[in-house]
mmCIF file of C-alpha atoms and ligand atoms in Angstrom:
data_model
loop_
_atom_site.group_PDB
_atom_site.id
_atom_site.type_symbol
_atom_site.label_atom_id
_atom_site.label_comp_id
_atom_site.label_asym_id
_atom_site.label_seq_id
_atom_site.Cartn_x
_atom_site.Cartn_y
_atom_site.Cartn_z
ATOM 1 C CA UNK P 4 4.312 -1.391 -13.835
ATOM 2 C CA UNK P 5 1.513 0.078 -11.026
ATOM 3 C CA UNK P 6 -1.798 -1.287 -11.780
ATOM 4 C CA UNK P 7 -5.049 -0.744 -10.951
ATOM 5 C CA UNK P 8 -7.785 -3.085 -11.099
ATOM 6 C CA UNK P 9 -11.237 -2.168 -9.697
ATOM 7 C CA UNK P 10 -14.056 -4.810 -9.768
ATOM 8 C CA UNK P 11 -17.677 -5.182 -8.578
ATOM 9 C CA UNK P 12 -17.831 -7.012 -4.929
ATOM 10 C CA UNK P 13 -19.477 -9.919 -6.349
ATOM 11 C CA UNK P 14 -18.068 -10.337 -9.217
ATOM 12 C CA UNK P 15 -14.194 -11.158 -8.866
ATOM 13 C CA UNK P 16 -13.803 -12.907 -12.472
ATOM 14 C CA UNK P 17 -15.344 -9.378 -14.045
ATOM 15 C CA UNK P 18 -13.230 -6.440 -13.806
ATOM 16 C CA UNK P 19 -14.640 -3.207 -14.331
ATOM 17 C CA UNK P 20 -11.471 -1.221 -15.246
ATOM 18 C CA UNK P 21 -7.875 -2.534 -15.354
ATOM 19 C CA UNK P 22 -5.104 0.206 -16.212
ATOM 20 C CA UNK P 23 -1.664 0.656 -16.007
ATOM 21 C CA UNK P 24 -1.820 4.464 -16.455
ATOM 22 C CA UNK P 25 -0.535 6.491 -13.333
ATOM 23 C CA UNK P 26 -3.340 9.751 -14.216
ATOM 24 C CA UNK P 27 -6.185 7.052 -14.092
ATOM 25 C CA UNK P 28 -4.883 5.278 -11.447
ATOM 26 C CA UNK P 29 -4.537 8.245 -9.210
ATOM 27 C CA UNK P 30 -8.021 9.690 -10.539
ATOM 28 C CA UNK P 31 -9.967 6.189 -10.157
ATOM 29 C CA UNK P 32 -8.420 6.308 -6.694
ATOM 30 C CA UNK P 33 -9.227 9.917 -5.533
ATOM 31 C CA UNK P 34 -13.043 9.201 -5.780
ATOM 32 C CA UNK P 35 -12.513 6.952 -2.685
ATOM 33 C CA UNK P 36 -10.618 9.335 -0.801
ATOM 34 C CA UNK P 37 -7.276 7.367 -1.574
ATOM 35 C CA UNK P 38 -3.967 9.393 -2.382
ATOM 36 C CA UNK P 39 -1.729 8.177 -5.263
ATOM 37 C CA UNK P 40 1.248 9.597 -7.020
ATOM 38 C CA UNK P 41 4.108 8.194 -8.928
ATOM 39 C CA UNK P 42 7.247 10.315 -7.030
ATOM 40 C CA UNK P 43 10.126 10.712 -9.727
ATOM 41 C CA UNK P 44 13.123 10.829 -6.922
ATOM 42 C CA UNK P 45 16.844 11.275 -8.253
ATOM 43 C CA UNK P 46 17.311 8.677 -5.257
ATOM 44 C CA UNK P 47 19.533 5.884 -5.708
ATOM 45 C CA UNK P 48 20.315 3.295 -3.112
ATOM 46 C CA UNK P 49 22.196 0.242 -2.828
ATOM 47 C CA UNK P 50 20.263 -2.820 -2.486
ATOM 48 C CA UNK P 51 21.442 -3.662 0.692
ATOM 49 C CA UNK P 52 21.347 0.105 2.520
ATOM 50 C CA UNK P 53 20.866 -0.037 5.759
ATOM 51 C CA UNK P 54 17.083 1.523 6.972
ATOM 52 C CA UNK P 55 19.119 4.665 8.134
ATOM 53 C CA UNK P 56 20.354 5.537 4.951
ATOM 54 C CA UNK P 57 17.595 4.843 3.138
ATOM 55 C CA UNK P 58 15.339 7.567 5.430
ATOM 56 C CA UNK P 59 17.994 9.655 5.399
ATOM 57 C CA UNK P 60 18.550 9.638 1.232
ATOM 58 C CA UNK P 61 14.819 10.131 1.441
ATOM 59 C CA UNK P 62 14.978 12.603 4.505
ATOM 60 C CA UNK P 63 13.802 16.120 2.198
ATOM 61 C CA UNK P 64 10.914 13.973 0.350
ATOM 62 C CA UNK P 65 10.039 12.995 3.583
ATOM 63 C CA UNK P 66 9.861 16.222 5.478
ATOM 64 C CA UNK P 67 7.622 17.542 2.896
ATOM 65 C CA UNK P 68 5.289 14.440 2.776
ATOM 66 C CA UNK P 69 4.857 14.915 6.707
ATOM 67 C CA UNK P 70 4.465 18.383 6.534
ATOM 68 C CA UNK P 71 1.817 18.368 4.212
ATOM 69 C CA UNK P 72 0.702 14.993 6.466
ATOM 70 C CA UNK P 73 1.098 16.786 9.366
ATOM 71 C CA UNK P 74 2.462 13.092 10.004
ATOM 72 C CA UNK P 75 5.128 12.664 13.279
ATOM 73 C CA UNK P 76 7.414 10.185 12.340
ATOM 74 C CA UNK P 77 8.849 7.456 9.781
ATOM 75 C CA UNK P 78 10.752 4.370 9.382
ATOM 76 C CA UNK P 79 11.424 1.330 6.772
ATOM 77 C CA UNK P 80 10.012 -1.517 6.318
ATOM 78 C CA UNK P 81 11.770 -4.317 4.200
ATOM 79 C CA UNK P 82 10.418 -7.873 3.224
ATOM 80 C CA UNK P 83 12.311 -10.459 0.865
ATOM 81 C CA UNK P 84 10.978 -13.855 0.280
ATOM 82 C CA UNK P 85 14.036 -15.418 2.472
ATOM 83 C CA UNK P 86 12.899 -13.678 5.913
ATOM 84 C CA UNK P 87 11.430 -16.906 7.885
ATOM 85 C CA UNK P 88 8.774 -14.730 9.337
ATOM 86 C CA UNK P 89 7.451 -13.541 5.572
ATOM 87 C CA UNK P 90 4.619 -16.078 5.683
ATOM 88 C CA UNK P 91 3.349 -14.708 9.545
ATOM 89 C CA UNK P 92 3.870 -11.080 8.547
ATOM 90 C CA UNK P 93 1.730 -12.181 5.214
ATOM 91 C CA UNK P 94 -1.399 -13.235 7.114
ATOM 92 C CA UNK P 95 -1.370 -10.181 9.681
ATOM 93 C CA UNK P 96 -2.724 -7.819 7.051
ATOM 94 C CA UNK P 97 -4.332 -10.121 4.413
ATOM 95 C CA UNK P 98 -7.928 -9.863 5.586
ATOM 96 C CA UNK P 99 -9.927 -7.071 5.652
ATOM 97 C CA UNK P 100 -9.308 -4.054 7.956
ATOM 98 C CA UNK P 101 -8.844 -0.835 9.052
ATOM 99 C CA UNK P 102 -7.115 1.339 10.958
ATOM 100 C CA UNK P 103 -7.642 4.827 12.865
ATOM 101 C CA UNK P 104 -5.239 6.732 11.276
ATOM 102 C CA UNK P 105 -4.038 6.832 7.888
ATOM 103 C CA UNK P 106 -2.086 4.141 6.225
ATOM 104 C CA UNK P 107 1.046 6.292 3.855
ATOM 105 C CA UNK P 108 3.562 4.313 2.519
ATOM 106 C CA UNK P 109 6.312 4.832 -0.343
ATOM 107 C CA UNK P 110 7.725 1.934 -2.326
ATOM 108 C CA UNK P 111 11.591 2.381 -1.968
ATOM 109 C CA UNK P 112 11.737 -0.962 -3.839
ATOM 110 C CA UNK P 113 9.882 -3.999 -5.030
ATOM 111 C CA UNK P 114 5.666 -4.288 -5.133
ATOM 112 C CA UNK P 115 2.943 -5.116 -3.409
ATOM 113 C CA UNK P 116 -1.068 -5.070 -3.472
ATOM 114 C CA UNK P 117 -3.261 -2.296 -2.079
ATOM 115 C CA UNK P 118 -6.681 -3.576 -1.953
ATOM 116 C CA UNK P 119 -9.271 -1.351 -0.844
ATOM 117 C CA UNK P 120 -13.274 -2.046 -0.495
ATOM 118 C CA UNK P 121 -15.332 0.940 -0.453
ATOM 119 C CA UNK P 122 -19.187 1.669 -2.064
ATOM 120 C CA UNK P 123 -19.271 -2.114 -2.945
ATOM 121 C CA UNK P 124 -16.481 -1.866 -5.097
ATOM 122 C CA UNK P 125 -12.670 -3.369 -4.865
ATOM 123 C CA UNK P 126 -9.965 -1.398 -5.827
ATOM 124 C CA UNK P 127 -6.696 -3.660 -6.181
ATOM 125 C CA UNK P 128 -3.695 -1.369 -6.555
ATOM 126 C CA UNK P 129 -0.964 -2.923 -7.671
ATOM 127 C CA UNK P 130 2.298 -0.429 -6.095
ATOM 128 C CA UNK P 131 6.006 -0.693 -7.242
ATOM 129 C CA UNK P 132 8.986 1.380 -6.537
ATOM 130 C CA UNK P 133 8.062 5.107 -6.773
ATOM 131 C CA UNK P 134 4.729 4.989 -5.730
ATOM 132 C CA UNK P 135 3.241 6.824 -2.944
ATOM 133 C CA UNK P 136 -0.056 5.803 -1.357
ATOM 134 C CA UNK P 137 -2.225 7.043 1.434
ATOM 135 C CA UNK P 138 -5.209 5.266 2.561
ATOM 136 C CA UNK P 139 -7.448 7.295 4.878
ATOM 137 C CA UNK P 140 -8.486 6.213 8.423
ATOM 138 C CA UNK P 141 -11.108 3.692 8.554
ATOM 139 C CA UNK P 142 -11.469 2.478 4.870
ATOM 140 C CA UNK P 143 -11.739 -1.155 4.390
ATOM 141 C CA UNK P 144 -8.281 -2.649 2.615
ATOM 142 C CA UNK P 145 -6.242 -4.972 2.994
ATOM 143 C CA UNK P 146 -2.364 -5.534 2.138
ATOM 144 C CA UNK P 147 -0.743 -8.642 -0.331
ATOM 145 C CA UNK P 148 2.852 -9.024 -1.664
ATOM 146 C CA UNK P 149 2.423 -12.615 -2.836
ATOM 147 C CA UNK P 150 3.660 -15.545 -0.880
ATOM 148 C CA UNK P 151 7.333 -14.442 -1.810
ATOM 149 C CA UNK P 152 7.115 -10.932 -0.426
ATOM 150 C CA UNK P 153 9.941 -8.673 -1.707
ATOM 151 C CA UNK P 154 9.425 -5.180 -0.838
ATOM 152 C CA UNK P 155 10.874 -2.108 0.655
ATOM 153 C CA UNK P 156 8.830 0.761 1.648
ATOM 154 C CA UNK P 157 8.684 3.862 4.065
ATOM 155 C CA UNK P 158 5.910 4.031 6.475
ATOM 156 C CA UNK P 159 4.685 7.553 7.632
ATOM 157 C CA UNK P 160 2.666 7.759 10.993
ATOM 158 C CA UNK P 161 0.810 10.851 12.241
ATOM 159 C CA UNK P 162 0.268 8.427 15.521
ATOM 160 C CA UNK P 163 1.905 5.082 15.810
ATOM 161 C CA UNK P 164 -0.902 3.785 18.237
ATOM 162 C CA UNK P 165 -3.352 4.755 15.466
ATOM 163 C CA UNK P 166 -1.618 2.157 13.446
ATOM 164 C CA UNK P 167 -3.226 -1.171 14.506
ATOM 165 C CA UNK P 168 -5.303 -2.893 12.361
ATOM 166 C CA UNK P 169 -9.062 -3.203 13.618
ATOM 167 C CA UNK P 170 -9.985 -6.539 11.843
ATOM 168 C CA UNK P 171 -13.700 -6.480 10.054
ATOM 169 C CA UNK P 172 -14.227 -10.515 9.937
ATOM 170 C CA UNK P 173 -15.080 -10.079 6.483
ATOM 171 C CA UNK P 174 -13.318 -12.786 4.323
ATOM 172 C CA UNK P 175 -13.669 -10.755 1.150
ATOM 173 C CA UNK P 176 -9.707 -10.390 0.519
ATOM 174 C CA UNK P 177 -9.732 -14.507 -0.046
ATOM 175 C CA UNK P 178 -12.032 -14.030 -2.882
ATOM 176 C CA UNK P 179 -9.920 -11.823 -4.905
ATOM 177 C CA UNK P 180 -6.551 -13.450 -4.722
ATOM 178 C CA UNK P 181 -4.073 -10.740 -6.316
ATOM 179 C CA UNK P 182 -2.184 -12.147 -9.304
HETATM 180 FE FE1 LIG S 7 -3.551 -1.706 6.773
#
């Protein structure tokens, strides 16, 4: 079940909301600019489809996402605890940045861990398969799927250069471990 957990900066033990239900979720998340909606797709895919036929099952969702987006292009992005390099890809994106475009992704399959730090607040959002989130350009988050990653999700780019993430050396993210 998605999840949203949103806690005072200092105070990681204290949550100040913790709900499960997609209209609170999506509200909570609006006031910091971030985009959330549960997509009920008829889409069903074989666990092992190939990246193609995932975009391609996914292809009229897709066109209207990046219309409305006015994003370019999109691909897929799969993680299961097995891939050697799970542990590397992991670290890239579990301290705090941002980026200069936004950050839109759809959970094909699987979870993983939003967390976004804005007006002294954490938001930890919790995503699994039918979610759709969008992170504006240059808030604070960072990304966690556990340390057995097992995930599928599109990615949707406006600007693939935008999509680099400018580190903030804050080490926030290691004081609220997701669970
Ligand atoms: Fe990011």
């Amino acid at each position: 079940m998605s999840r949203l957990t949103i806690y005072d900066e200092n105070s990681p033990a204290a949550p100040l909301l913790v709900s499960e239900d997609a209209r609170v979720i999506a509200e909570s998340l609006s006031e910091i600019g971030v985009e959330f909606d549960r997509w009920s797709s008829p889409v069903s895919l074989a666990a092992d489809a190939a990246p193609e036929a995932i975009l391609e099952a996914y292809r009229p969702y897709l066109d209207q996402l990046m219309g409305a987006k006015g994003a370019g292009s999109a691909d897929v992005i799969k993680l299961t605890p097995d891939n050697p390099a799970a542990p590397a890809l992991r670290e890239k994106f579990l301290s705090e940045h941002i980026h200069t475009e936004d950050e839109i992704r759809f959970f094909v399959d699987g979870s993983g861990h939003f967390v976004m730090h804005v007006g002294g607040r954490v938001y930890d959002a919790l995503c699994e398969a039918g979610d759709l989130i969008s992170v504006p350009a240059n808030t604070k988050h960072w990304f966690d799927a556990g340390d057995r990653p097992s995930f599928t999700a599109l990615r949707v780019f406006t600007d693939t250069s935008g999509w680099v993430a400018h580190f903030t050396g804050d080490q926030i993210s290691a004081r609220f471990p997701v669970t």
